[in-house]
Coordinates of C-alpha atoms and ligand atoms in Angstrom, one line a residue:
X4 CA 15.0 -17.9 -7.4
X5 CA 18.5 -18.7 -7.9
X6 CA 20.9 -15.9 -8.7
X7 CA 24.3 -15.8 -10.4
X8 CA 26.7 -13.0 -10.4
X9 CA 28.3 -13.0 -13.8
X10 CA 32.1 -13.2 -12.7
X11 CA 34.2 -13.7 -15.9
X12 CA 34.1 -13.2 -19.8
X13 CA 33.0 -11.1 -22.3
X14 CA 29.3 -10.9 -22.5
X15 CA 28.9 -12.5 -25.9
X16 CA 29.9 -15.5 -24.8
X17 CA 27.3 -15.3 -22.1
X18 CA 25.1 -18.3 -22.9
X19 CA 21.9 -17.1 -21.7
X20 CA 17.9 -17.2 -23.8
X21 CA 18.1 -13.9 -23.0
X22 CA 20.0 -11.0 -22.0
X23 CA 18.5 -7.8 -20.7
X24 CA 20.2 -4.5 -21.4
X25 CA 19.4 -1.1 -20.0
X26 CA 19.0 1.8 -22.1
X27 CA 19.3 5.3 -20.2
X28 CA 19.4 8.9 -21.4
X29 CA 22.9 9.7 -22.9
X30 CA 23.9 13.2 -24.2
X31 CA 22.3 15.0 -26.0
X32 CA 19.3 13.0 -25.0
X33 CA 20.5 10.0 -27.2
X34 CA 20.2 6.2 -25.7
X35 CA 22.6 4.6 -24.1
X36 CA 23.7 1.4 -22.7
X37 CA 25.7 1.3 -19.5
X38 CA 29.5 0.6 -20.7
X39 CA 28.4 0.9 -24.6
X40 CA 27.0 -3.1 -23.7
X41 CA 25.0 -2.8 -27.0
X42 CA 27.2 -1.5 -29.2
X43 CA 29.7 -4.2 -28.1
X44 CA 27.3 -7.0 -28.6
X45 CA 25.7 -6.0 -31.8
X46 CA 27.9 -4.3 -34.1
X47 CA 28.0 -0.7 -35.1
X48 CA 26.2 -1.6 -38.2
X49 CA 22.9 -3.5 -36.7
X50 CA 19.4 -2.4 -37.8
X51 CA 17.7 -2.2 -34.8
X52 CA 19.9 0.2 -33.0
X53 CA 18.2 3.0 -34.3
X54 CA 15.4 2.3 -32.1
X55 CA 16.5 2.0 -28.8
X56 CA 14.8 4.8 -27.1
X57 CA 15.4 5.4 -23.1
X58 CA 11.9 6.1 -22.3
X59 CA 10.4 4.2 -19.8
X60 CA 8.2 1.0 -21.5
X61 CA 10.4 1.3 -24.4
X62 CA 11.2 -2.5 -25.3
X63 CA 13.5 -3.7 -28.4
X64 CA 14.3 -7.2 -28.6
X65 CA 16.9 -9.0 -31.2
X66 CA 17.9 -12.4 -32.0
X67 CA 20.9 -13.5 -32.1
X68 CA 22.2 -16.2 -34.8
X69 CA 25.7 -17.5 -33.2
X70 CA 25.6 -20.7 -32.1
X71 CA 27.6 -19.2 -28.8
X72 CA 26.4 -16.2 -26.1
X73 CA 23.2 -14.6 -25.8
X74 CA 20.3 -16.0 -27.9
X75 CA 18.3 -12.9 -27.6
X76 CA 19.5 -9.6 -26.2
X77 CA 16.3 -7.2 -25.0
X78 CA 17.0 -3.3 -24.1
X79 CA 14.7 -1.4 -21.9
X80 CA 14.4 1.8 -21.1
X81 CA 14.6 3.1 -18.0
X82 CA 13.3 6.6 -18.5
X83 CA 16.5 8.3 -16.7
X84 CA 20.2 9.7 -17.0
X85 CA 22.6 7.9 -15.0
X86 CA 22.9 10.6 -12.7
X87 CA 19.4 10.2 -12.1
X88 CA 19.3 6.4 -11.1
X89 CA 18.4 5.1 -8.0
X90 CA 17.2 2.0 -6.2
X91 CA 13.7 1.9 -7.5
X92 CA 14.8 2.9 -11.1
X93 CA 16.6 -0.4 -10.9
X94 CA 14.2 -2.9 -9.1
X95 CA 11.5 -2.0 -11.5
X96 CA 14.3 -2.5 -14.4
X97 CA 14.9 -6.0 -13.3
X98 CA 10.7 -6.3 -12.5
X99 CA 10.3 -5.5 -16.7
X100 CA 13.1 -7.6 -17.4
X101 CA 11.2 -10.8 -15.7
X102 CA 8.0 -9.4 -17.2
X103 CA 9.6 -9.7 -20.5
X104 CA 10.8 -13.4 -20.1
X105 CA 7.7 -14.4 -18.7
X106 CA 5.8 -13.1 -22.5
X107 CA 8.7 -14.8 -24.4
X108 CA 8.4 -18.4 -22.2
X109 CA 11.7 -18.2 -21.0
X110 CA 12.8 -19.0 -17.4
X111 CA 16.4 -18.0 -17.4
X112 CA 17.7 -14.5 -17.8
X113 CA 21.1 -12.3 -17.6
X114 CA 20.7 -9.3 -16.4
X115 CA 23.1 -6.1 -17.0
X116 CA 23.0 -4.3 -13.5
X117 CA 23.5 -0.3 -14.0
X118 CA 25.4 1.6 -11.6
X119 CA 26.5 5.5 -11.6
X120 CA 27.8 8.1 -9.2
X121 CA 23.9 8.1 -7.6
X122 CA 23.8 4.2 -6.7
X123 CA 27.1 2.8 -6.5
X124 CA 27.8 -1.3 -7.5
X125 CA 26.1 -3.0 -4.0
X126 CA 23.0 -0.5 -3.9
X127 CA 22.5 -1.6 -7.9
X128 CA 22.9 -4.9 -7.4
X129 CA 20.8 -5.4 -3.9
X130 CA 17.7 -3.4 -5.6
X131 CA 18.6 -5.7 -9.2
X132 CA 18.2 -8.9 -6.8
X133 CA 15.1 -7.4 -5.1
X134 CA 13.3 -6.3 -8.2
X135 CA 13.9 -9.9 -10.1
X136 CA 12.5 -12.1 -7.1
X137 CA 10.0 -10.0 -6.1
X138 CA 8.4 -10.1 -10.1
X139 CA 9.1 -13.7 -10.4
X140 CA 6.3 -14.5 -7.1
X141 CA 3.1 -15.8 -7.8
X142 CA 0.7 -17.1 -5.6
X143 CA 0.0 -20.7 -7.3
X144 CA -1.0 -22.7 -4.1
X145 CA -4.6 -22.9 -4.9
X146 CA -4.1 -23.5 -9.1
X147 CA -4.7 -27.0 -10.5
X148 CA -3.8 -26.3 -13.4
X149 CA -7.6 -27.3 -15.0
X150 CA -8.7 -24.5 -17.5
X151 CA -5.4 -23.2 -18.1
X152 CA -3.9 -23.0 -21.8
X153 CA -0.7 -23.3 -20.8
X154 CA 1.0 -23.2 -17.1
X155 CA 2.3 -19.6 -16.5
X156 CA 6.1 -19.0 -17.2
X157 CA 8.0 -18.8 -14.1
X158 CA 11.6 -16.9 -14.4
X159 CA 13.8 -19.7 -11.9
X160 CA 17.0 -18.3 -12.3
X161 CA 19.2 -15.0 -13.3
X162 CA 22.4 -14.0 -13.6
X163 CA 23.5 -10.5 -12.9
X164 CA 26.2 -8.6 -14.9
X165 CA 28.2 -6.3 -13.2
X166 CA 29.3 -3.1 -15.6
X167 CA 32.2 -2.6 -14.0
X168 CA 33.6 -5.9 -13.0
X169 CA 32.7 -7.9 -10.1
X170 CA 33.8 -7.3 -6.4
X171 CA 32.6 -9.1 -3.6
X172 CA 30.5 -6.3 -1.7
X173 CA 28.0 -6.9 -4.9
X174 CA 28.4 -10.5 -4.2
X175 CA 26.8 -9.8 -0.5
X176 CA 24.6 -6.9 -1.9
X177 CA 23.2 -9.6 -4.3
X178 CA 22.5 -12.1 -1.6
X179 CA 21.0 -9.0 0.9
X180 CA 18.1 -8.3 -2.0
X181 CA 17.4 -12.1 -2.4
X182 CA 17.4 -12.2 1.3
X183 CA 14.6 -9.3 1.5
X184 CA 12.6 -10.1 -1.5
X185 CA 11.9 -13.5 -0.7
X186 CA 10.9 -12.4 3.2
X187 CA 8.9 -10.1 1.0
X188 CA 7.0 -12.8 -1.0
X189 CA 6.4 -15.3 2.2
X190 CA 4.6 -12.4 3.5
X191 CA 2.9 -11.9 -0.1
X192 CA 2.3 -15.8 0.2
X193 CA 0.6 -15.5 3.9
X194 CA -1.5 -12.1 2.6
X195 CA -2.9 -14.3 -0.4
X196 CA -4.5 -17.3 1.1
X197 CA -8.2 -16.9 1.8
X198 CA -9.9 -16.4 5.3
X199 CA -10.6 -20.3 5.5
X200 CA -6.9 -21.5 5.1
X201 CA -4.9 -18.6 7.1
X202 CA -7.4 -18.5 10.7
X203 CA -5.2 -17.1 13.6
X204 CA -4.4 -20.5 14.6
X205 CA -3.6 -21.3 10.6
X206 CA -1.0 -18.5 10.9
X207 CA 0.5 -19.0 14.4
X208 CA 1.4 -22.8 12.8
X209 CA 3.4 -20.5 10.5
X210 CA 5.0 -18.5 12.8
X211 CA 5.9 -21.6 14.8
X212 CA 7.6 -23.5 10.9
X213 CA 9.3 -20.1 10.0
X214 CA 10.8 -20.0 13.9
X215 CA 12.5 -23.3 13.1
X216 CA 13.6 -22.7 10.2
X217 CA 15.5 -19.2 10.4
X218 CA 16.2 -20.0 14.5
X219 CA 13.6 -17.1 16.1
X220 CA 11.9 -18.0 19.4
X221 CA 8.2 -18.5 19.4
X222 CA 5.6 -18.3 21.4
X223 CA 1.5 -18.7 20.9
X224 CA -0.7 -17.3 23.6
X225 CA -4.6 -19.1 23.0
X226 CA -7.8 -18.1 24.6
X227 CA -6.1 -19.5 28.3
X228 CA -3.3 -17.2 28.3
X229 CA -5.1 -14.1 26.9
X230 CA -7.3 -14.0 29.7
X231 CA -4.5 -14.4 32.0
X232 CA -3.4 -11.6 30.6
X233 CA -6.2 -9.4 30.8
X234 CA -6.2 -8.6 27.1
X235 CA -10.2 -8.3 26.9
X236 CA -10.1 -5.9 23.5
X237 CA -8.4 -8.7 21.4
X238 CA -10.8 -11.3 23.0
X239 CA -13.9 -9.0 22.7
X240 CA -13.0 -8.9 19.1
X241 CA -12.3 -12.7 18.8
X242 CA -15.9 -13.9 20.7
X243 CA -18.4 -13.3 17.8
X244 CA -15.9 -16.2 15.8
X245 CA -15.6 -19.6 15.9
X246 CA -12.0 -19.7 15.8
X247 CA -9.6 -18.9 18.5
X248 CA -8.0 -16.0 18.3
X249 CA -3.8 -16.2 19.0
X250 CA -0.9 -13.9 20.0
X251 CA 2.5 -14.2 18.7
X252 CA 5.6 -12.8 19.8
X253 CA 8.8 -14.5 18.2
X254 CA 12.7 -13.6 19.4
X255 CA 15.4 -12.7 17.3
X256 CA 18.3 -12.2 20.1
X257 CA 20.8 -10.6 18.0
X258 CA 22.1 -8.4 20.7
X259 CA 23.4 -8.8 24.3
X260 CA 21.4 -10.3 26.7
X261 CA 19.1 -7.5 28.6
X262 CA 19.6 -5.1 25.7
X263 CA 16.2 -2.9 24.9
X264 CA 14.7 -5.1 22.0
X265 CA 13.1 -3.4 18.6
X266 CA 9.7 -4.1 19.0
X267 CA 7.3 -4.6 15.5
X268 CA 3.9 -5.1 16.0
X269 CA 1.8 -5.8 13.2
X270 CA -2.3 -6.5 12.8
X271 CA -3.1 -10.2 12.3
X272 CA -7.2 -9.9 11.2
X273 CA -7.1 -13.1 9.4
X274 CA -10.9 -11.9 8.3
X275 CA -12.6 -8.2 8.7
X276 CA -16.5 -8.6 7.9
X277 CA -16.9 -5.6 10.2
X278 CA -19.0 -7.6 12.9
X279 CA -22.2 -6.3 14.2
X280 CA -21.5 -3.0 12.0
X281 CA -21.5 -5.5 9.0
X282 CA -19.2 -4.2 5.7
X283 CA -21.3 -4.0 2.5
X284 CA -20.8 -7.2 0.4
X285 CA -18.5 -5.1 -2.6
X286 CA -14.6 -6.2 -2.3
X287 CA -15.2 -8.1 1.2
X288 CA -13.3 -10.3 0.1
X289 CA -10.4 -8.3 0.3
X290 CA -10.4 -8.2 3.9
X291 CA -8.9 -11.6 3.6
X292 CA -5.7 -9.0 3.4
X293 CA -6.5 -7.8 6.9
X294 CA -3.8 -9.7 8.0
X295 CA -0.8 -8.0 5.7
X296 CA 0.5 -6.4 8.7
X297 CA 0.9 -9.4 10.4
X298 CA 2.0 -11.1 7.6
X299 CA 5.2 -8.2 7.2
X300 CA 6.3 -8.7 10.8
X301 CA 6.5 -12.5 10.5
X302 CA 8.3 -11.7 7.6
X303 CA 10.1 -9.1 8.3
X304 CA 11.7 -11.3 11.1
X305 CA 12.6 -14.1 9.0
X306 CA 14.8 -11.3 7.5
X307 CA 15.7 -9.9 10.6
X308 CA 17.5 -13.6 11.5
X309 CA 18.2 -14.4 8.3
X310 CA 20.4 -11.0 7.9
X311 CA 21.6 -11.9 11.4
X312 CA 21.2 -8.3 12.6
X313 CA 23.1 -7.5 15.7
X314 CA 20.2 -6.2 17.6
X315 CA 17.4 -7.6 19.9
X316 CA 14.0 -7.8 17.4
X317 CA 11.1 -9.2 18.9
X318 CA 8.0 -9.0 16.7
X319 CA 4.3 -9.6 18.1
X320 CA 1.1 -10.1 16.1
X321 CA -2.1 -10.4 17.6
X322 CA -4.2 -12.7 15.1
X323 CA -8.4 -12.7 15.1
X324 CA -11.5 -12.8 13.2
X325 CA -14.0 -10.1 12.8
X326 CA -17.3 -11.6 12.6
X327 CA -20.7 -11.6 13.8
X328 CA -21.5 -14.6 15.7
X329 CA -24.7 -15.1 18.3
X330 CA -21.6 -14.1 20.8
X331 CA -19.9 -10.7 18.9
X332 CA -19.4 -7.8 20.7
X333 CA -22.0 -5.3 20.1
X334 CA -21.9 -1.4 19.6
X335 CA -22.5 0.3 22.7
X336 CA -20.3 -2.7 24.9
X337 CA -17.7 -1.5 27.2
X338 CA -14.8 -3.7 27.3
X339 CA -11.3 -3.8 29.7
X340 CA -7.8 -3.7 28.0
X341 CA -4.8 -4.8 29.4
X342 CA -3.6 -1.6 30.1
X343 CA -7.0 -1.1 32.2
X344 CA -8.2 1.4 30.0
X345 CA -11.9 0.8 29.2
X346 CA -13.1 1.2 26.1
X347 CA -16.9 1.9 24.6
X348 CA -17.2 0.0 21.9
X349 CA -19.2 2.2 18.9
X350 CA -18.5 0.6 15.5
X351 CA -17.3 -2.8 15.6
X352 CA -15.5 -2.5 12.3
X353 CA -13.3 -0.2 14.3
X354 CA -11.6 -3.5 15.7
X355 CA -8.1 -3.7 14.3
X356 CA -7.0 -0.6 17.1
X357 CA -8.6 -3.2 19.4
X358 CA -6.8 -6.1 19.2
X359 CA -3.6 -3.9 18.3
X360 CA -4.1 -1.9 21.8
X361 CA -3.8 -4.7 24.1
X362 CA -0.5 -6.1 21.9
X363 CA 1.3 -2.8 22.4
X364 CA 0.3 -2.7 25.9
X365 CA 2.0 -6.8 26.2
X366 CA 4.8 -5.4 24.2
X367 CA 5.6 -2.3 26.8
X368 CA 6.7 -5.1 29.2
X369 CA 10.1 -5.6 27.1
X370 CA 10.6 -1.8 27.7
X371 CA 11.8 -1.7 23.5
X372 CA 13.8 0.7 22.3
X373 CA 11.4 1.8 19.7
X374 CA 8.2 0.6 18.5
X375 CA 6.8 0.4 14.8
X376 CA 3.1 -1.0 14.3
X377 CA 2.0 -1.6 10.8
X378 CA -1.9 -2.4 10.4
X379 CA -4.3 -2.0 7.4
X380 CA -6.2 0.4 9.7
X381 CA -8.2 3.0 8.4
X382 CA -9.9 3.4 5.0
X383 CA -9.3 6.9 5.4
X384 CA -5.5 6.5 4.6
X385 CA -6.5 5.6 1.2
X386 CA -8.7 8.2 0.6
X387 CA -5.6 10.9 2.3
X388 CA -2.8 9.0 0.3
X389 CA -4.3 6.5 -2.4
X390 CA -2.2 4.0 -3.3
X391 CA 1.7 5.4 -2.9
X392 CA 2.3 6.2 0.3
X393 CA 2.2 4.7 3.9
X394 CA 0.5 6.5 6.4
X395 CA 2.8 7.6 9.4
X396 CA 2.1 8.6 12.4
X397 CA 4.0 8.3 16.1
X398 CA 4.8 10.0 19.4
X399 CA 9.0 10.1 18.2
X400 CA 10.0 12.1 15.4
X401 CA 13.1 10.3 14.8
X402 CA 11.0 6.7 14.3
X403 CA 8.7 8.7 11.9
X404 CA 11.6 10.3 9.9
X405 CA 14.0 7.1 10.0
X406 CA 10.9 5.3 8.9
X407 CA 10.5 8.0 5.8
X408 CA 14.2 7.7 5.0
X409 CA 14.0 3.9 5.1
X410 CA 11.1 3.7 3.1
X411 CA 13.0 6.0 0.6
X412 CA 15.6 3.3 0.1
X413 CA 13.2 0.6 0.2
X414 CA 10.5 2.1 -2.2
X415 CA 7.6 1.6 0.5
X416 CA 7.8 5.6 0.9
X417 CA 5.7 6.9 3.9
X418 CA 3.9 9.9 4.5
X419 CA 3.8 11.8 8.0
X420 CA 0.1 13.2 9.5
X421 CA 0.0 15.1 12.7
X422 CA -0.8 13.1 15.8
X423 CA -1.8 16.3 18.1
X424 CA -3.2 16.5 21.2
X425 CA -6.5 18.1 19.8
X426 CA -7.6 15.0 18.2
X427 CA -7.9 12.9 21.6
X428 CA -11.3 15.2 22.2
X429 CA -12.7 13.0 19.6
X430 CA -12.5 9.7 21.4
X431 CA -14.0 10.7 24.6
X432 CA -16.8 8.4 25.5
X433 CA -20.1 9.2 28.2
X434 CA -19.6 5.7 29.4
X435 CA -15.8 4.5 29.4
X436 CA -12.5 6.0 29.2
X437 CA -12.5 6.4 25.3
X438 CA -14.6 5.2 22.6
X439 CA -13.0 3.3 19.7
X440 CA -14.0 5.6 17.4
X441 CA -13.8 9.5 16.3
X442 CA -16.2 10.5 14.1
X443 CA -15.4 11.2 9.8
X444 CA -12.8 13.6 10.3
X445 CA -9.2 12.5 10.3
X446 CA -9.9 9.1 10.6
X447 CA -6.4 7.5 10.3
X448 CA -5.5 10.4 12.4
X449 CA -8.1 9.4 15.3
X450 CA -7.1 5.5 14.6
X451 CA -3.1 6.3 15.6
X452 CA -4.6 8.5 18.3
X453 CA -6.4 5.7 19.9
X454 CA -3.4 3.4 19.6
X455 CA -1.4 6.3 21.0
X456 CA -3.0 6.4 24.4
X457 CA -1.2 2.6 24.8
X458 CA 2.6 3.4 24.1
X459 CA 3.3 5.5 27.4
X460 CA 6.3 7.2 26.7
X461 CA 7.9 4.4 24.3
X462 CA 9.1 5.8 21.3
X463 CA 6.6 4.6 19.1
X464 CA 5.8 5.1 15.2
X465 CA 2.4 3.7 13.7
X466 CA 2.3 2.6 9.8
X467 CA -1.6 2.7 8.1
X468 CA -0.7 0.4 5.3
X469 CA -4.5 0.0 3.8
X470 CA -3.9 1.9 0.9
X471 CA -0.5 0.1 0.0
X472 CA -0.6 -3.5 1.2
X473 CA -2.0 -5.1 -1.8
X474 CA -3.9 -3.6 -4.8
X475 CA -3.8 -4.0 -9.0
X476 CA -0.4 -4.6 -9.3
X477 CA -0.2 -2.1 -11.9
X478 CA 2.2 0.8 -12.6
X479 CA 4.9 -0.7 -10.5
X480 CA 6.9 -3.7 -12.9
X481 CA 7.6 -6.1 -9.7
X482 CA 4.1 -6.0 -8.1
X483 CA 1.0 -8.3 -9.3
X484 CA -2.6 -8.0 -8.7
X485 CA -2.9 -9.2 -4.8
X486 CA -0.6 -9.4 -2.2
X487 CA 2.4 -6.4 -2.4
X488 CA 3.9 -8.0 1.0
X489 CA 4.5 -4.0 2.0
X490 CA 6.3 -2.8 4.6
X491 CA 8.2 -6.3 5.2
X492 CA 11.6 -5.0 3.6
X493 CA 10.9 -1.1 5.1
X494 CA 10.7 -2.9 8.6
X495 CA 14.0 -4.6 7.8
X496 CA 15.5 -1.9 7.0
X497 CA 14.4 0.4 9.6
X498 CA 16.0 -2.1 12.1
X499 CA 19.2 -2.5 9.8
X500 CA 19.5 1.1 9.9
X501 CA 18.8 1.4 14.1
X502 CA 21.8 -1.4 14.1
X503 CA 24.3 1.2 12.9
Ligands
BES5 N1 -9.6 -3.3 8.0 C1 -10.4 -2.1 8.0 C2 -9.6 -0.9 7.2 C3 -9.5 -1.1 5.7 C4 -10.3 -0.5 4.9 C5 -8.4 -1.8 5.2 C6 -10.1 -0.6 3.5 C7 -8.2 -1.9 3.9 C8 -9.1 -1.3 3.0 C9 -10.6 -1.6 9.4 O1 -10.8 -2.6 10.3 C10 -11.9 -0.8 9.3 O2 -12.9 -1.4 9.1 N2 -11.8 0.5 9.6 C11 -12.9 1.3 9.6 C12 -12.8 2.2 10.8 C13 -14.1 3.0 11.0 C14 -15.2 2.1 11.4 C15 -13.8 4.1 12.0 C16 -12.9 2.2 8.3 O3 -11.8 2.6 7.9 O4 -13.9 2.4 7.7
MN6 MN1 -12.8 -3.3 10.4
ZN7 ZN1 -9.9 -4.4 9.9

C-alpha cells in the first residue's frame, strides 16, 4: 500500500473520498474527536453530530457537498478515553477504517492518527501504518475473477493525519509499521497457498527470491546434505513423501563479524496429514497452515534486513511433508537425530518436534545468543489458550518475558506454561532415549519438553502458535478468514528490542 503522511493544511481542504475520524470517550462520557477534528470539519450546527457515540463498532458516515476537501468524513469509535489508548486500540482503528472503504468501493483513504499521554505521535502512527496494510491483504493469487459480481475493493493508498502536526520521528514510525505489516502479509501470502503450490522445495525457491531482494544470505540443504548432516528425524519425517524435504538457514549480518547471532527457528510442514497415525478428514485442509511458523521467520527476516537491525539474525526453517507413503515412518520406529539422541517414534502426527529437533540441534553450531522457535505444534495449546494467546515456553526467563513484553507491543500477546523437570518422565521410551510423545496431559507442555532436551544450555524460548496462526478472522478489524501471518512482527520485535 502506499502511505502519505499528511504534512500541511487544514483538513478540509484534504481532498480525499474519505476521511476517517476517531471518536473516543470525552468527559463526562461524551464523544470526542482528537483535536475537536469534527467539530472543525462539520459545523457546530450539523445533524449528525448527535450521534457519534465512542463505543467500539459505532460507525457514522456524512457527505460532504463542497466541491473542495473531504468527500465523505466517517467517525468510529474506538471504545476508549485517550488515556486509555494504546497500540492495538489504534491498529484495529485503522483495520475498521479500511473495512469501511472497502463496503463504500473506495480505495483511497485519510486517516486521523490519535495520540495521548499513553502512546505518544511514533507509537500512533507505526500501529496506524500496521493496522491499514495489514486489513488491506488479501490472498487473490488463486482468484480468476469467474463467478464474482464484482472484483473485491482493494484500499491502495492512505494518508495519515497527524493531530498534532507532523515531525519526522512519525515520518520513520510510519515507514517502521509499513515495513512490519507487509513482512506480516508475505508470510500471510506463503501460509495461504495450498500444499500443492508451497512443497519444501516450493518455499526454499522463496527463501532464495526474498534473499535477493532484501540482501540476506541463503542457503538450502536437500536430501544430500541432510544426511551428511545426520539429521535422521527431519528425514524420517520427509521419507513417506514424494517431495524432498529442505533446510533453510538465511543470514542477516547486521552485527560484527563473530558476534553471537539471534537465532529464529520456525516449523516448515508444508502439509500435516498425520502420516501413519492418519488425521481425520474434518479441517485437514488446514494443515496446509503447518507451515506458518516457517512462513514468520522468512518473514520476519525480510524485516529484520529490511529494518537493517544492528545485530547478527540468522533464521532456519526446516521444511517437509507429513504423509503416508509405502516408505513413512511407522509407529514403533526408532530413529537417530543429529544431536545423537534416539528417538521411538509413537504417533507420527507428533512430527513437527521432529523435524524442529534436528534444526535446533544445526542451529546450536552458531553458538546464538538466544533462540526463539515458533511452530503450530500442539493442538493442546488451543484447547489451554483458544485463540488469543501464544503459547510460551523456554529454558530462559528473560526470552520468555521479553517475548511477553514484545508481544504486548506487537498485539501477538503470549502466555507462559511451566517447562519443569517432572514433565521429562513422560517421554521416557523402553526402546530409545525418549519417545516423541507424552501421553494427553500437558501436551504443549511435553511438546516444548521434547524440543527442550536439544537446546543445551542456549537460552532458548519455544512459541506454540496453533491456536493463533490463522483462524476466522473475526473479532480482530485487521485480520481475515486464513492466514494471520502471527508472530512475524513479535519476532521482529523481540530482536529490535535485544538490539537495544
Ligand atoms: N500440526 C499439528 C498441530 C496442530 C493441531 C496445529 C491443530 C494446528 C491445529 C501437529 O503436528 C500435531 O499433529 N500434533 C499432535 C501431537 C500429538 C500427536 C501428540 C496434536 O496436537 O494432536
Ligand atoms: Mn502432526
Ligand atoms: Zn504438524
Amino acid at each position: 500500500m502506499d502511505l502519505h503522511l499528511h504534512t500541511t493544511g487544514p483538513l478540509k481542504e484534504l481532498s480525499t473520498p474519505l476521511l476517517v475520524l476517531p471518536v473516543l470517550k470525552g468527559d463526562g462520557g461524551q464523544p470526542t474527536t482528537p483535536g475537536h477534528a469534527g467539530r472543525e470539519l462539520a459545523g457546530p450546527d450539523e445533524r449528525w453530530q448527535g450521534d457519534l457515540r465512542w463505543q467500539p463498532g459505532s460507525r457514522v458516515v456524512s457527505y460532504r457537498d463542497s466541491a473542495s476537501g473531504p468527500r465523505r468524513v466517517a467517525f468510529l469509535g474506538m471504545g476508549k478515553e485517550a488515556g486509555e489508548l494504546d497500540s492495538e486500540a489504534v491498529r484495529r482503528f485503522a483495520g475498521e477504517a479500511v473495512r469501511l472503504a472497502e463496503s463504500l468501493r473506495v480505495t483511497d483513504l485519510a486517516l486521523l492518527v490519535p495520540q495521548s499521554t499513553t502512546l505518544d505521535g511514533p507509537a500512533a502512527h507505526q500501529a496506524a501504518a500496521e493496522g491499514l496494510v495489514l486489513a488491506a491483504w488479501r490472498f487473490r493469487e488463486l482468484k480468476t475473477g469467474v463467478g464474482e459480481d464484482e472484483a473485491p475493493t482493494l484500499v491502495a493508498r492512505a494518508t495519515l493525519v497527524p493531530v498534532g502536526g507532523e515531525s519526522s520521528s512519525e515520518a520513520e514510525a510510519m515507514e517502521r509499521g509499513r515495513i512490519l505489516a507487509e513482512a506480516e502479509n508475505r508470510a500471510r501470502t506463503l501460509q495461504s497457498r495450498p500444499g500443492n503450490l508451497a512443497t519444501p522445495s516450493d518455499l526454499a525457491q522463496v527463501a532464495m527470491e526474498w534473499g535477493r531482494e532484501f540482501g540476506l544470505e541463503v542457503d538450502v540443504l536437500g536430501p544430500e546434505r541432510l544426511r551428511a548432516e545426520g539429521m535422521g528425524a527431519l528425514l524420517a519425517v520427509a521419507q513417506g513423501s514424494a517431495q524432498e524435504p529442505r533446510l533453510m538457514v538465511l543470514r542477516h549480518r547486521g552485527g560484527d563479524e563473530g558476534e553471537p547471532p539471534l537465532v529464529l527457528v520456525g516449523k516448515g510442514l508444508t502439509f500435516d496429514a498425520g502420516g501413519i497415525s492418519l488425521k481425520p478428514p474434518k479441517g485437514m485442509e488446514d494443515m496446509k497452515f503447518d507451515m506458518s511458523g516457517g512462513a514468520a521467520v522468512l518473514a520476519a527476516m525480510t524485516a529484520v534486513a529490511g529494518l537493517g537491525i544492528p545485530r547478527n539474525v540468522v533464521g532456519v526453517v526446516p521444511s517437509s511433508e507429513n504423509l503416508l507413503g509405502a516408505s513413512a515412518v511407522k509407529p514403533g520406529d526408532v530413529v537417530t537425530t543429529r544431536s545423537g539422541i534416539t528417538v521411538e517414534v509413537i504417533n507420527t502426527d507428533a512430527e513437527g518436534r521432529l523435524i524442529l529437533c534436528d534444526a535446533l540441534d544445526y542451529a546450536l553450531e552458531m553458538e546464538p545468543e538466544a533462540m526463539v522457535d515458533c511452530a503450530t505444534l500442539t493442538g493442546a495449546v488451543v484447547i489451554g489458550l483458544g485463540h488469543h494467546a501464544i503459547g510460551v515456553l523456554g529454558t530462559d526467563d528473560e526470552v520468555v518475558k521479553e517475548l511477553q513484553d514484545a508481544g504486548e507491543a506487537t498485539g501477538e500477546r503470549c502466555w507462559p506454561l511451566p517447562l519443569w523437570d517432572e514433565y521429562r518422565t513422560q517421554l521416557e521410551s523402553e526402546t530409545a532415549d525418549l519417545k516423541n510423545v507424552g501421553g494427553r496431559p500437558a501436551g504443549t507442555i511435553t511438546a516444548a519438553m521434547f524440543l527442550r532436551q536439544f537446546v543445551k544450555d542456549t537460552p532458548w524460548a519455544h512459541l506454540d502458535i496453533a491456536g493463533t496462526a490463522y483462524g476466522e478472522g473475526t473479532g480482530v478489524s485487521y485480520l481475515r478468514k486464513g492466514a494471520y501471518g502471527v508472530p512475524t512482527r513479535l519476532l521482529t520485535e523481540w530482536v529490535l528490542r535485544r538490539s537495544g
